[in-house]
Amino acid sequence: MLLFAMGFLLLILQPSTGQFPRVCANTQSLLSKECCPPWDGDGSPCGQLSSRGSCQNILLSQAPLGPQFPFSGVDDREDWPSVFYNRTCRCEGNFMGFNCGECKFGFSGVNCTERQLRTRRNIFQLTINEKNKFLAYLNLAKNIPSQDYVIATGTYTQMNNGSNPMFRDINVYDLFVWMHYYASRDTLLGGSNVWRDIDFAHEAPGFLPWHRAFLLMWERQIQKITGDENFTIPYWDWRDAEDCGVCTDEYMGGRHPTNPNLLSLASIFSSWQVICTRSEEYNSQQALCNATSEGPIRRNPGNHDKSRTPRLPSSADVEFCLSLTQYESGPMDKMANYSFRNTLEELLACKEPCKGITMQYRSRSEDKKRTMKMIRGMSKAFMESA
Ligand SMILES: *[C@@H]1O[C@H](CO)[C@@H](O)[C@H](O)[C@H]1NC(C)=O
Ligand SMILES: *[C@@H]1O[C@H](CO)[C@@H](O)[C@H](O)[C@H]1NC(C)=O
Ligand SMILES: *[C@@H]1O[C@H](CO)[C@@H](O)[C@H](O)[C@H]1NC(C)=O
Ligand SMILES: *[C@@H]1O[C@H](CO)[C@@H](O)[C@H](O)[C@H]1NC(C)=O
Ligand SMILES: *[C@@H]1O[C@H](CO)[C@@H](O)[C@H](O)[C@H]1NC(C)=O
Ligand SMILES: *[C@@H]1O[C@H](CO)[C@@H](O)[C@H](O)[C@H]1NC(C)=O
């Protein structure tokens, strides 16, 4: 799928709002358009009796749509979540979550008043025990159903405007794969028509906040299923890397000895199945990805087309990106010139000289299309395995 974005229409995603809270994935909630579940602590909607929050009409941005998306009222993600719900919990103070039952990121304690500092660490600086714990956590997430969230397997129209709910269970890891897919999928226009130039998570100012919230939510879910309140996602510092240092069986999986596109059987990730990889199939069926397994993780580090992506970004590329003082510029999309956001987003896509993203536009959009496909493949591969 081609990742174009809309300039102004951003997915206004409350960080705590996964898709979808299980307790609201039913006919009653959909027809009333209200998702204000009780908080376990006192049984009241949104924990209202404990002043944690209250059920309120949602607030939508009044900002005009960008010219990139010439429709309105055709995509469930417009003015999210208003197509599904128009009343949700609005939480007070440091409370957060679809029922105000959680603390805002960075806070803990029964009243969410304790500041909590967690640090993300370089994966190569973890001890062997810490690293193995991380892999075990990932594998647990991949095998444990999400209690709090389900995924939609049909559009609102396909659900007969709510009277025929279409949802299903998903494991904690794939919940995030699916959410990423759902935010960036094409618009289904009916018949065999789709609109590809849309994305609610990429190529627009929301790119960074969306992914920041995404990773924080992901960490929170891992913390919950493991009981390890201090868990953070380790990072791989790929600056100037000659090859894929995490692509070994000790980390994210090495190469299969006879099939270079597969992972080594010594890696736990060789038994994982991917989901949501077949966008053309969903488009032709006018269907959503329903999280059916679609085969093993395919990865082939080092054997990519070097004429398209000669190398991983260098320290100089990163420095250049950090030197940009404007967060966003111009059309605020993939064409934004000297935009920190656009430069960062395309860091992995650029050709020599790698600081080109903001200056040199590829003349042919086909070229761009292929490049974006590839990046998407790369980030998906990383999501699937890391
Ligand atoms: C929310 O949706 C319900 C059901 O469609 C409707 O009756 C109600 O008027 C809507 N409320 C607002 C504030 O839009
Ligand atoms: C949490 O807040 C409640 C209500 O304000 C208060 O009674 C209780 O003592 C607080 N607990 C802690 C541990 O701060
Ligand atoms: C769903 O809602 C839309 C817009 O309000 C309406 O045009 C359509 O007829 C409804 N469909 C069903 C099956 O109720
Ligand atoms: C998390 O870190 C805090 C602060 O270092 C520590 O007090 C606490 O025991 C840790 N929790 C777990 C479950 O390890
Ligand atoms: C899930 O989606 C796939 C691919 O679009 C489709 O072939 C399959 O029938 C769907 N399964 C269910 C249970 O809807
Ligand atoms: C981007 O900005 C630079 C510096 O202002 C300018 O030289 C260049 O022409 C701009 N490129 C485009 C395509 O607008």
Tab-separated table of C-alpha atoms and ligand atoms in Angstrom:
chain	number	residue	atom	x	y	z
A	1	MET	CA	0.000	0.000	0.000
A	2	LEU	CA	1.177	3.444	-0.840
A	3	LEU	CA	1.644	5.615	2.150
A	4	PHE	CA	0.377	9.021	1.299
A	5	ALA	CA	-1.140	11.071	4.012
A	6	MET	CA	-3.581	13.797	4.596
A	7	GLY	CA	-2.225	17.093	5.714
A	8	PHE	CA	-4.675	18.043	8.372
A	9	LEU	CA	-6.901	15.126	8.970
A	10	LEU	CA	-5.098	13.334	11.720
A	11	LEU	CA	-6.236	10.408	13.651
A	12	ILE	CA	-7.088	11.881	17.005
A	13	LEU	CA	-6.306	8.829	18.986
A	14	GLN	CA	-6.442	9.071	22.716
A	15	PRO	CA	-3.351	7.196	23.754
A	16	SER	CA	-5.360	4.784	25.826
A	17	THR	CA	-7.933	3.976	23.190
A	18	GLY	CA	-7.102	0.660	21.646
A	19	GLN	CA	-9.234	-0.705	18.896
A	20	PHE	CA	-11.709	-1.749	20.160
A	21	PRO	CA	-12.426	-2.046	23.890
A	22	ARG	CA	-14.018	-5.458	24.249
A	23	VAL	CA	-16.711	-4.104	26.560
A	24	CYS	CA	-17.888	-1.697	23.823
A	25	ALA	CA	-17.762	-4.132	20.912
A	26	ASN	CA	-21.441	-5.026	21.033
A	27	THR	CA	-24.743	-3.965	19.513
A	28	GLN	CA	-25.853	-1.956	22.508
A	29	SER	CA	-22.725	0.217	22.564
A	30	LEU	CA	-22.656	0.596	18.799
A	31	LEU	CA	-26.305	1.597	18.486
A	32	SER	CA	-26.167	4.055	21.389
A	33	LYS	CA	-22.688	5.138	20.239
A	34	GLU	CA	-21.625	5.228	23.842
A	35	CYS	CA	-18.429	3.658	25.166
A	36	CYS	CA	-18.243	4.559	28.849
A	37	PRO	CA	-17.482	1.288	30.647
A	38	PRO	CA	-17.476	0.967	34.418
A	39	TRP	CA	-14.189	1.125	36.283
A	40	ASP	CA	-13.691	-2.028	38.370
A	41	GLY	CA	-12.638	-0.027	41.402
A	42	ASP	CA	-16.086	1.417	42.081
A	43	GLY	CA	-18.358	0.009	39.363
A	44	SER	CA	-19.307	3.426	38.021
A	45	PRO	CA	-18.924	4.465	34.368
A	46	CYS	CA	-15.482	6.021	33.844
A	47	GLY	CA	-14.855	5.740	37.600
A	48	GLN	CA	-17.043	8.779	38.030
A	49	LEU	CA	-17.858	8.038	41.697
A	50	SER	CA	-14.134	8.236	42.424
A	51	SER	CA	-13.689	11.382	40.353
A	52	ARG	CA	-11.538	9.536	37.851
A	53	GLY	CA	-13.540	10.752	34.861
A	54	SER	CA	-16.956	11.076	33.287
A	55	CYS	CA	-18.880	10.129	30.177
A	56	GLN	CA	-18.751	13.012	27.708
A	57	ASN	CA	-19.535	13.801	24.095
A	58	ILE	CA	-16.352	13.394	22.082
A	59	LEU	CA	-14.565	16.531	20.945
A	60	LEU	CA	-13.553	16.677	17.312
A	61	SER	CA	-11.081	18.943	15.629
A	62	GLN	CA	-12.598	21.783	13.629
A	63	ALA	CA	-9.516	22.019	11.414
A	64	PRO	CA	-10.263	21.709	7.708
A	65	LEU	CA	-9.283	18.561	5.864
A	66	GLY	CA	-6.201	18.614	3.714
A	67	PRO	CA	-6.679	18.517	-0.060
A	68	GLN	CA	-5.097	15.076	-0.203
A	69	PHE	CA	-8.315	13.265	0.709
A	70	PRO	CA	-11.188	14.460	-1.495
A	71	PHE	CA	-13.950	12.627	0.355
A	72	SER	CA	-15.971	12.892	3.452
A	73	GLY	CA	-18.212	10.383	5.132
A	74	VAL	CA	-16.746	7.365	3.367
A	75	ASP	CA	-14.122	6.125	5.780
A	76	ASP	CA	-14.748	4.905	9.337
A	77	ARG	CA	-11.526	6.553	10.453
A	78	GLU	CA	-12.622	10.082	9.624
A	79	ASP	CA	-13.207	12.058	12.809
A	80	TRP	CA	-12.238	9.024	14.801
A	81	PRO	CA	-13.995	7.518	16.713
A	82	SER	CA	-17.223	9.294	15.830
A	83	VAL	CA	-18.460	6.713	13.347
A	84	PHE	CA	-18.534	4.120	16.125
A	85	TYR	CA	-18.846	6.147	19.327
A	86	ASN	CA	-19.795	9.719	20.077
A	87	ARG	CA	-19.619	9.485	23.880
A	88	THR	CA	-16.523	8.172	25.615
A	89	CYS	CA	-14.804	8.535	28.969
A	90	ARG	CA	-12.992	11.793	29.542
A	91	CYS	CA	-10.507	11.218	32.328
A	92	GLU	CA	-9.387	13.684	34.991
A	93	GLY	CA	-5.899	14.377	36.276
A	94	ASN	CA	-3.464	11.570	35.687
A	95	PHE	CA	-6.108	8.963	34.880
A	96	MET	CA	-6.349	7.440	31.457
A	97	GLY	CA	-7.906	4.555	29.569
A	98	PHE	CA	-11.264	3.674	28.027
A	99	ASN	CA	-12.760	3.496	31.561
A	100	CYS	CA	-10.234	5.823	33.251
A	101	GLY	CA	-8.871	2.739	34.997
A	102	GLU	CA	-5.257	3.371	34.078
A	103	CYS	CA	-2.606	5.962	34.803
A	104	LYS	CA	-1.237	8.334	32.228
A	105	PHE	CA	2.109	7.241	30.867
A	106	GLY	CA	4.828	8.137	33.345
A	107	PHE	CA	2.634	7.795	36.425
A	108	SER	CA	1.822	4.923	38.750
A	109	GLY	CA	0.274	4.184	42.133
A	110	VAL	CA	-3.364	3.683	43.128
A	111	ASN	CA	-4.130	7.344	42.513
A	112	CYS	CA	-1.688	7.726	39.636
A	113	THR	CA	0.263	10.353	41.541
A	114	GLU	CA	3.688	8.728	41.628
A	115	ARG	CA	6.067	9.819	38.923
A	116	GLN	CA	7.618	6.853	37.223
A	117	LEU	CA	10.712	7.079	35.114
A	118	ARG	CA	11.491	4.230	32.771
A	119	THR	CA	14.394	4.112	30.386
A	120	ARG	CA	14.602	2.385	27.043
A	121	ARG	CA	17.941	0.658	26.679
A	122	ASN	CA	20.213	-0.392	23.869
A	123	ILE	CA	19.497	-4.041	23.191
A	124	PHE	CA	23.220	-4.828	23.069
A	125	GLN	CA	23.627	-3.486	26.590
A	126	LEU	CA	21.095	-5.825	28.145
A	127	THR	CA	22.424	-8.769	30.115
A	128	ILE	CA	21.769	-12.173	28.604
A	129	ASN	CA	19.025	-12.688	31.175
A	130	GLU	CA	17.388	-9.371	30.377
A	131	LYS	CA	17.623	-10.050	26.667
A	132	ASN	CA	16.148	-13.535	27.020
A	133	LYS	CA	13.381	-12.109	29.184
A	134	PHE	CA	12.567	-9.650	26.404
A	135	LEU	CA	12.300	-12.449	23.830
A	136	ALA	CA	10.125	-14.470	26.206
A	137	TYR	CA	7.843	-11.448	26.724
A	138	LEU	CA	7.425	-11.061	22.965
A	139	ASN	CA	6.591	-14.708	22.596
A	140	LEU	CA	4.106	-14.519	25.441
A	141	ALA	CA	2.436	-11.490	23.813
A	142	LYS	CA	2.178	-13.411	20.564
A	143	ASN	CA	0.440	-16.290	22.301
A	144	ILE	CA	-1.862	-14.652	24.835
A	145	PRO	CA	-5.252	-13.249	23.829
A	146	SER	CA	-5.860	-9.605	24.593
A	147	GLN	CA	-8.383	-9.327	27.394
A	148	ASP	CA	-9.105	-5.650	26.955
A	149	TYR	CA	-9.305	-5.289	23.184
A	150	VAL	CA	-10.758	-6.968	20.117
A	151	ILE	CA	-10.386	-6.082	16.442
A	152	ALA	CA	-13.060	-5.126	13.931
A	153	THR	CA	-13.388	-7.575	11.057
A	154	GLY	CA	-15.833	-5.414	9.115
A	155	THR	CA	-16.458	-1.779	8.357
A	156	TYR	CA	-19.299	0.091	10.036
A	157	THR	CA	-21.406	-0.385	6.920
A	158	GLN	CA	-20.584	-4.079	6.851
A	159	MET	CA	-21.754	-4.164	10.463
A	160	ASN	CA	-25.090	-2.735	9.294
A	161	ASN	CA	-24.312	0.480	11.117
A	162	GLY	CA	-23.748	-1.371	14.365
A	163	SER	CA	-26.652	-3.784	14.452
A	164	ASN	CA	-24.428	-6.628	13.272
A	165	PRO	CA	-21.167	-6.338	15.256
A	166	MET	CA	-18.139	-7.915	13.581
A	167	PHE	CA	-15.257	-8.312	15.998
A	168	ARG	CA	-12.868	-11.026	16.977
A	169	ASP	CA	-10.221	-11.880	19.543
A	170	ILE	CA	-6.592	-11.232	18.856
A	171	ASN	CA	-3.359	-11.849	20.704
A	172	VAL	CA	-1.609	-8.948	22.402
A	173	TYR	CA	1.206	-8.721	19.864
A	174	ASP	CA	-1.007	-8.910	16.794
A	175	LEU	CA	-3.343	-6.302	18.253
A	176	PHE	CA	-0.594	-3.796	17.553
A	177	VAL	CA	0.192	-5.177	14.126
A	178	TRP	CA	-3.495	-4.865	13.322
A	179	MET	CA	-3.817	-1.321	14.700
A	180	HIS	CA	-0.882	-0.239	12.569
A	181	TYR	CA	-2.517	-1.839	9.560
A	182	TYR	CA	-5.906	-0.292	10.353
A	183	ALA	CA	-4.503	3.225	10.647
A	184	SER	CA	-2.600	2.994	7.388
A	185	ARG	CA	-4.905	0.865	5.228
A	186	ASP	CA	-6.548	2.163	2.047
A	187	THR	CA	-10.071	3.542	1.997
A	188	LEU	CA	-12.578	1.015	0.665
A	189	LEU	CA	-14.916	2.850	-1.685
A	190	GLY	CA	-17.180	-0.027	-2.689
A	191	GLY	CA	-17.216	-2.145	-5.822
A	192	SER	CA	-13.601	-2.630	-6.739
A	193	ASN	CA	-12.640	0.933	-5.848
A	194	VAL	CA	-10.127	1.964	-3.245
A	195	TRP	CA	-8.420	5.233	-2.386
A	196	ARG	CA	-4.768	4.633	-1.707
A	197	ASP	CA	-3.556	8.124	-0.982
A	198	ILE	CA	-4.543	8.068	2.624
A	199	ASP	CA	-2.857	7.203	5.845
A	200	PHE	CA	-3.803	8.131	9.368
A	201	ALA	CA	-0.417	7.385	10.900
A	202	HIS	CA	2.220	8.341	8.342
A	203	GLU	CA	3.341	11.195	6.117
A	204	ALA	CA	1.629	13.878	8.145
A	205	PRO	CA	2.369	15.767	11.377
A	206	GLY	CA	0.776	12.972	13.388
A	207	PHE	CA	3.505	10.516	12.436
A	208	LEU	CA	5.578	11.052	15.588
A	209	PRO	CA	2.831	11.407	18.215
A	210	TRP	CA	0.947	8.461	16.714
A	211	HIS	CA	3.942	6.158	16.910
A	212	ARG	CA	4.967	7.449	20.315
A	213	ALA	CA	1.528	6.652	21.699
A	214	PHE	CA	1.596	3.322	19.866
A	215	LEU	CA	4.869	2.238	21.481
A	216	LEU	CA	3.812	3.457	24.919
A	217	MET	CA	0.587	1.474	24.646
A	218	TRP	CA	2.545	-1.536	23.504
A	219	GLU	CA	4.883	-1.288	26.497
A	220	ARG	CA	1.881	-0.916	28.783
A	221	GLN	CA	0.311	-4.101	27.443
A	222	ILE	CA	3.562	-6.034	27.882
A	223	GLN	CA	3.828	-4.671	31.412
A	224	LYS	CA	0.310	-5.893	32.137
A	225	ILE	CA	0.628	-9.428	30.765
A	226	THR	CA	4.030	-10.022	32.374
A	227	GLY	CA	3.510	-8.150	35.636
A	228	ASP	CA	6.862	-6.481	34.948
A	229	GLU	CA	5.970	-2.876	35.630
A	230	ASN	CA	9.404	-1.696	34.577
A	231	PHE	CA	9.467	-3.225	31.121
A	232	THR	CA	10.591	-0.983	28.280
A	233	ILE	CA	11.249	-1.770	24.639
A	234	PRO	CA	14.962	-1.994	23.953
A	235	TYR	CA	16.198	-0.175	20.876
A	236	TRP	CA	18.634	-1.092	18.136
A	237	ASP	CA	20.933	1.785	17.265
A	238	TRP	CA	21.343	1.245	13.532
A	239	ARG	CA	23.394	4.356	12.866
A	240	ASP	CA	26.317	3.457	10.592
A	241	ALA	CA	25.538	-0.246	10.943
A	242	GLU	CA	27.119	-2.331	8.194
A	243	ASP	CA	24.581	-5.080	8.553
A	244	CYS	CA	21.651	-6.197	10.617
A	245	GLY	CA	23.261	-6.720	14.023
A	246	VAL	CA	20.048	-7.948	15.619
A	247	CYS	CA	19.490	-10.553	12.911
A	248	THR	CA	20.998	-13.423	14.861
A	249	ASP	CA	19.394	-16.261	16.754
A	250	GLU	CA	20.413	-14.624	20.030
A	251	TYR	CA	18.282	-11.619	19.109
A	252	MET	CA	15.601	-11.283	16.420
A	253	GLY	CA	16.497	-14.401	14.478
A	254	GLY	CA	19.211	-15.337	12.020
A	255	ARG	CA	18.823	-16.543	8.477
A	256	HIS	CA	17.573	-20.018	7.681
A	257	PRO	CA	20.518	-22.082	6.370
A	258	THR	CA	18.795	-23.247	3.195
A	259	ASN	CA	16.040	-20.669	2.568
A	260	PRO	CA	17.500	-17.172	2.909
A	261	ASN	CA	14.027	-15.601	3.094
A	262	LEU	CA	13.134	-17.494	6.247
A	263	LEU	CA	14.354	-17.352	9.799
A	264	SER	CA	16.624	-19.914	11.350
A	265	LEU	CA	14.760	-22.671	13.186
A	266	ALA	CA	16.883	-21.926	16.233
A	267	SER	CA	15.001	-18.652	16.643
A	268	ILE	CA	11.650	-18.625	18.419
A	269	PHE	CA	10.471	-16.191	15.752
A	270	SER	CA	10.690	-18.888	13.080
A	271	SER	CA	7.445	-20.300	14.460
A	272	TRP	CA	5.612	-16.958	14.325
A	273	GLN	CA	2.945	-16.249	11.742
A	274	VAL	CA	2.438	-12.837	10.182
A	275	ILE	CA	-0.910	-11.092	9.730
A	276	CYS	CA	-2.281	-8.201	7.686
A	277	THR	CA	0.297	-8.439	4.885
A	278	ARG	CA	-2.065	-8.824	1.921
A	279	SER	CA	-3.467	-5.366	1.323
A	280	GLU	CA	-4.300	-6.029	-2.326
A	281	GLU	CA	-6.345	-9.059	-1.343
A	282	TYR	CA	-8.315	-7.104	1.275
A	283	ASN	CA	-8.864	-4.305	-1.230
A	284	SER	CA	-10.164	-6.622	-3.903
A	285	GLN	CA	-12.506	-8.217	-1.362
A	286	GLN	CA	-13.424	-4.795	0.097
A	287	ALA	CA	-12.653	-6.422	3.418
A	288	LEU	CA	-10.597	-5.628	6.475
A	289	CYS	CA	-7.671	-7.737	7.564
A	290	ASN	CA	-9.202	-10.240	9.956
A	291	ALA	CA	-5.883	-11.336	11.453
A	292	THR	CA	-5.838	-14.775	9.891
A	293	SER	CA	-2.305	-16.192	9.860
A	294	GLU	CA	-0.554	-15.542	6.558
A	295	GLY	CA	2.593	-17.604	6.841
A	296	PRO	CA	6.000	-17.285	8.471
A	297	ILE	CA	8.043	-14.132	8.904
A	298	ARG	CA	10.046	-13.470	5.762
A	299	ARG	CA	13.225	-11.511	6.101
A	300	ASN	CA	16.436	-11.440	4.185
A	301	PRO	CA	18.808	-8.905	5.715
A	302	GLY	CA	21.672	-7.784	3.547
A	303	ASN	CA	20.110	-9.075	0.341
A	304	HIS	CA	17.917	-6.058	-0.400
A	305	ASP	CA	18.175	-4.012	-3.582
A	306	LYS	CA	21.158	-1.792	-2.867
A	307	SER	CA	20.375	0.533	-5.728
A	308	ARG	CA	17.259	1.525	-3.862
A	309	THR	CA	18.482	1.561	-0.294
A	310	PRO	CA	22.250	1.536	-0.318
A	311	ARG	CA	22.695	1.453	3.429
A	312	LEU	CA	21.234	2.155	6.797
A	313	PRO	CA	21.171	5.815	7.855
A	314	SER	CA	24.469	7.196	9.093
A	315	SER	CA	25.221	9.328	12.124
A	316	ALA	CA	25.514	12.279	9.761
A	317	ASP	CA	22.011	11.624	8.434
A	318	VAL	CA	20.682	11.600	11.963
A	319	GLU	CA	22.596	14.784	12.832
A	320	PHE	CA	21.216	16.497	9.760
A	321	CYS	CA	17.723	15.492	10.706
A	322	LEU	CA	18.188	16.764	14.245
A	323	SER	CA	19.523	20.069	12.936
A	324	LEU	CA	16.184	20.902	11.340
A	325	THR	CA	14.363	23.362	13.538
A	326	GLN	CA	10.934	23.264	11.906
A	327	TYR	CA	8.839	20.327	13.046
A	328	GLU	CA	6.602	20.634	10.008
A	329	SER	CA	6.400	22.713	6.859
A	330	GLY	CA	4.478	23.495	3.691
A	331	PRO	CA	1.903	20.900	2.722
A	332	MET	CA	2.716	18.888	5.887
A	333	ASP	CA	2.774	15.667	3.940
A	334	LYS	CA	5.398	13.589	2.176
A	335	MET	CA	6.379	16.627	0.108
A	336	ALA	CA	7.120	18.856	3.100
A	337	ASN	CA	10.468	20.565	2.543
A	338	TYR	CA	12.845	20.897	5.483
A	339	SER	CA	10.315	19.358	7.776
A	340	PHE	CA	11.903	17.528	10.695
A	341	ARG	CA	9.006	15.084	10.667
A	342	ASN	CA	9.223	14.338	6.957
A	343	THR	CA	12.997	14.030	7.032
A	344	LEU	CA	12.928	11.673	9.961
A	345	GLU	CA	10.119	9.638	8.477
A	346	GLU	CA	11.974	9.101	5.257
A	347	LEU	CA	15.391	8.621	6.756
A	348	LEU	CA	15.280	4.970	5.876
A	349	ALA	CA	14.006	5.631	2.371
A	350	CYS	CA	16.583	8.032	1.096
A	351	LYS	CA	19.147	7.487	-1.543
A	352	GLU	CA	22.558	9.071	-1.649
A	353	PRO	CA	23.124	11.687	-0.454
A	354	CYS	CA	20.929	10.645	2.361
A	355	LYS	CA	20.114	14.132	3.523
A	356	GLY	CA	18.165	14.514	0.356
A	357	ILE	CA	14.690	13.787	1.486
A	358	THR	CA	13.859	17.391	2.034
A	359	MET	CA	15.587	18.691	-1.054
A	360	GLN	CA	15.398	16.169	-3.793
A	361	TYR	CA	12.082	14.831	-4.804
A	362	ARG	CA	12.057	11.789	-6.923
A	363	SER	CA	10.669	12.748	-10.268
A	364	ARG	CA	8.643	9.669	-10.919
A	365	SER	CA	5.952	8.781	-8.492
A	366	GLU	CA	6.369	5.123	-9.412
A	367	ASP	CA	9.836	5.236	-7.987
A	368	LYS	CA	8.406	6.670	-4.827
A	369	LYS	CA	5.747	4.043	-4.730
A	370	ARG	CA	8.268	1.259	-4.854
A	371	THR	CA	10.423	2.876	-2.251
A	372	MET	CA	7.556	3.336	0.147
A	373	LYS	CA	6.484	-0.228	-0.366
A	374	MET	CA	9.887	-1.334	0.563
A	375	ILE	CA	10.100	0.771	3.682
A	376	ARG	CA	6.737	-0.482	4.721
A	377	GLY	CA	8.018	-3.987	4.202
A	378	MET	CA	11.022	-3.209	6.316
A	379	SER	CA	9.083	-1.691	9.172
A	380	LYS	CA	6.582	-4.489	9.024
A	381	ALA	CA	9.317	-7.036	9.121
A	382	PHE	CA	10.723	-5.257	12.123
A	383	MET	CA	7.303	-5.047	13.789
A	384	GLU	CA	6.750	-8.691	13.087
A	385	SER	CA	9.994	-9.677	14.604
A	386	ALA	CA	10.775	-6.990	17.096
B	1	LIG	C1	-24.661	10.160	19.285
B	1	LIG	O1	-25.196	9.101	18.527
B	1	LIG	C2	-26.517	8.744	18.906
B	1	LIG	C3	-26.901	7.486	18.149
B	1	LIG	O2	-26.758	7.687	16.781
B	1	LIG	C4	-27.439	9.920	18.629
B	1	LIG	O3	-28.743	9.610	19.024
B	1	LIG	C5	-26.930	11.127	19.402
B	1	LIG	O4	-27.677	12.269	19.060
B	1	LIG	C6	-25.465	11.407	19.099
B	1	LIG	N1	-24.980	12.431	20.006
B	1	LIG	C7	-24.214	13.425	19.610
B	1	LIG	C8	-23.774	14.390	20.634
B	1	LIG	O5	-23.874	13.554	18.438
B	2	LIG	C1	-6.106	7.842	46.856
B	2	LIG	O1	-7.168	8.789	46.779
B	2	LIG	C2	-8.216	8.509	47.687
B	2	LIG	C3	-9.349	9.478	47.396
B	2	LIG	O2	-8.840	10.773	47.282
B	2	LIG	C4	-7.680	8.627	49.107
B	2	LIG	O3	-8.712	8.354	50.047
B	2	LIG	C5	-6.546	7.631	49.291
B	2	LIG	O4	-5.965	7.807	50.570
B	2	LIG	C6	-5.485	7.826	48.226
B	2	LIG	N1	-4.534	6.743	48.335
B	2	LIG	C7	-3.223	6.942	48.235
B	2	LIG	C8	-2.366	5.734	48.417
B	2	LIG	O5	-2.753	8.042	48.014
B	3	LIG	C1	-26.331	3.339	7.719
B	3	LIG	O1	-26.225	4.743	7.914
B	3	LIG	C2	-26.117	5.473	6.697
B	3	LIG	C3	-25.824	6.918	7.037
B	3	LIG	O2	-26.614	7.336	8.100
B	3	LIG	C4	-27.391	5.271	5.903
B	3	LIG	O3	-27.299	5.980	4.681
B	3	LIG	C5	-27.591	3.793	5.643
B	3	LIG	O4	-28.830	3.572	5.010
B	3	LIG	C6	-27.541	2.975	6.927
B	3	LIG	N1	-27.525	1.561	6.606
B	3	LIG	C7	-28.202	0.657	7.296
B	3	LIG	C8	-28.087	-0.753	6.829
B	3	LIG	O5	-28.886	0.946	8.259
B	4	LIG	C1	10.605	-1.431	39.196
B	4	LIG	O1	11.563	-0.438	39.453
B	4	LIG	C2	11.382	0.181	40.719
B	4	LIG	C3	12.368	1.344	40.793
B	4	LIG	O2	13.647	0.913	40.435
B	4	LIG	C4	11.582	-0.844	41.813
B	4	LIG	O3	11.382	-0.246	43.079
B	4	LIG	C5	10.559	-1.965	41.618
B	4	LIG	O4	10.769	-2.991	42.562
B	4	LIG	C6	10.673	-2.548	40.220
B	4	LIG	N1	9.579	-3.494	40.016
B	4	LIG	C7	9.768	-4.734	39.583
B	4	LIG	C8	8.539	-5.576	39.403
B	4	LIG	O5	10.862	-5.158	39.319
B	5	LIG	C1	-10.352	-13.651	6.693
B	5	LIG	O1	-9.797	-12.934	5.604
B	5	LIG	C2	-9.320	-13.792	4.572
B	5	LIG	C3	-8.570	-12.937	3.588
B	5	LIG	O2	-9.227	-11.758	3.288
B	5	LIG	C4	-10.506	-14.531	3.980
B	5	LIG	O3	-10.070	-15.360	2.930
B	5	LIG	C5	-11.167	-15.344	5.069
B	5	LIG	O4	-12.332	-15.938	4.562
B	5	LIG	C6	-11.524	-14.476	6.266
B	5	LIG	N1	-11.958	-15.323	7.369
B	5	LIG	C7	-13.028	-15.063	8.096
B	5	LIG	C8	-13.320	-15.998	9.219
B	5	LIG	O5	-13.737	-14.097	7.871
B	6	LIG	C1	13.456	23.318	-0.295
B	6	LIG	O1	14.008	24.375	0.473
B	6	LIG	C2	15.294	24.775	0.026
B	6	LIG	C3	15.846	25.781	1.017
B	6	LIG	O2	14.905	26.785	1.278
B	6	LIG	C4	15.197	25.325	-1.393
B	6	LIG	O3	16.485	25.654	-1.856
B	6	LIG	C5	14.605	24.275	-2.278
B	6	LIG	O4	14.388	24.779	-3.574
B	6	LIG	C6	13.280	23.774	-1.719
B	6	LIG	N1	12.830	22.671	-2.544
B	6	LIG	C7	11.577	22.604	-3.013
B	6	LIG	C8	11.276	21.446	-3.895
B	6	LIG	O5	10.724	23.431	-2.747
